[in-house]
Coordinates of C-alpha atoms in Angstrom, one line a residue:
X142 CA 181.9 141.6 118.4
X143 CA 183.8 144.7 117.4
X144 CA 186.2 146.9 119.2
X145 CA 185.4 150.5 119.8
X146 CA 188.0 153.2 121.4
X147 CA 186.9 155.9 124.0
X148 CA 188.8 158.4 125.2
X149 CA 188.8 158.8 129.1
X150 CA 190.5 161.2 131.4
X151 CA 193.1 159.8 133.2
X152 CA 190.5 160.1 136.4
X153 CA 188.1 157.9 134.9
X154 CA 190.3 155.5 133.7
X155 CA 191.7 155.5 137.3
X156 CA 188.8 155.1 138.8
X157 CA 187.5 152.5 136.3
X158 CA 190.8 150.1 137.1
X159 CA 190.1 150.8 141.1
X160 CA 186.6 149.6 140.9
X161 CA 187.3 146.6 138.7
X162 CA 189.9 145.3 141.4
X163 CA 187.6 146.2 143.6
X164 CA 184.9 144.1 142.1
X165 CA 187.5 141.3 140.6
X166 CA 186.5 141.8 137.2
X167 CA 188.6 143.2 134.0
X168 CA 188.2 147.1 133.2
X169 CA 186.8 145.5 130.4
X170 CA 184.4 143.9 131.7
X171 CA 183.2 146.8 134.1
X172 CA 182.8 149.1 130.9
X173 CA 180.7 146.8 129.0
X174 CA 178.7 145.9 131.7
X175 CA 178.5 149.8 132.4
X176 CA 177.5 150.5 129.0
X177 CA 174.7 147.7 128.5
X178 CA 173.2 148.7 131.6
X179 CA 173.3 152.7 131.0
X180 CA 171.4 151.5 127.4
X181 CA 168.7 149.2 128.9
X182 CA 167.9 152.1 131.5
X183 CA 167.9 154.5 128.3
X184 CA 165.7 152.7 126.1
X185 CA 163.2 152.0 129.1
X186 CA 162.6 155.5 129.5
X187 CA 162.6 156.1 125.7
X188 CA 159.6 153.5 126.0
X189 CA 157.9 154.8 128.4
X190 CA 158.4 158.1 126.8
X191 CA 156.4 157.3 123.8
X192 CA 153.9 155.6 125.8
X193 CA 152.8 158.5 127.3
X194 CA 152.8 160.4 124.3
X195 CA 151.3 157.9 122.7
X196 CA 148.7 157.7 125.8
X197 CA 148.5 161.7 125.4
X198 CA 147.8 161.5 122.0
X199 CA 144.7 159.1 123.0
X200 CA 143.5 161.7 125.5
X201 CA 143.5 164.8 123.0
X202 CA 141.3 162.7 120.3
X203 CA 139.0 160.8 122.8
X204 CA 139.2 162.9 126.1
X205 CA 138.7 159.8 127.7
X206 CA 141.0 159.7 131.0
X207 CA 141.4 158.7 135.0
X208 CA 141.4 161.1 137.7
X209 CA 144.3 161.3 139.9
X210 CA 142.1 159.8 142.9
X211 CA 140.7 157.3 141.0
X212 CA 143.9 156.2 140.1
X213 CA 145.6 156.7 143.5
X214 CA 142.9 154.6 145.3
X215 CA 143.4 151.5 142.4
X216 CA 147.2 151.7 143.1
X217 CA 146.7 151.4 147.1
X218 CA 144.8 148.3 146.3
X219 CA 147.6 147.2 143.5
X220 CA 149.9 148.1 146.1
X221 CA 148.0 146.1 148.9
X222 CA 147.9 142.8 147.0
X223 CA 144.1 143.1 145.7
X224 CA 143.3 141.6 142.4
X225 CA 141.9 145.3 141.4
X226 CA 141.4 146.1 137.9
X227 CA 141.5 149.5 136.7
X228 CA 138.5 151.4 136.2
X229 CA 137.2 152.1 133.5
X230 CA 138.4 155.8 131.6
X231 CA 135.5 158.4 131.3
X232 CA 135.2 161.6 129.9

């Protein structure tokens, strides 16, 4: 591991120190913990950004796609606890 510096306001640092008493845990500890979980909530989105552009990508050279009902009434059957499997893209 190596050791990084940030500069806080003297608010944030306040309310970091409050928090970790709160939570009985080192200010430390309550900024890494901050940090990994603002980056693993980053890089999910960053995923599913390329997935769709990747999934957009698809649509412009094949044209092949769901419509919003059809994908609607597979969800409410996802969502219901059916073993439904998506159906199948069309032009």
């Amino acid at each position: 591991m190596s050791t990084v510096a940030v500069k806080l306001t003297d608010d944030t640092k306040a309310r970091i120190q409050n928090l970790a008493t709160v939570k009985q845990r080192t200010a430390h500890w309550l900024m890494r913990e901050a940090i990994e979980t603002y980056l693993s909530v980053e890089e999910e989105k960053e995923a599913l950004h390329a997935d769709a552009h990747k999934a957009w990508l698809h649509y412009q050279a094949t044209g092949l796609h769901l419509t919003g009902e059809e994908v609607d009434s597979w969800m409410m059957k996802v969502i219901a606890g059916e073993q439904a499997e998506l159906p199948p893209c069309h032009l």
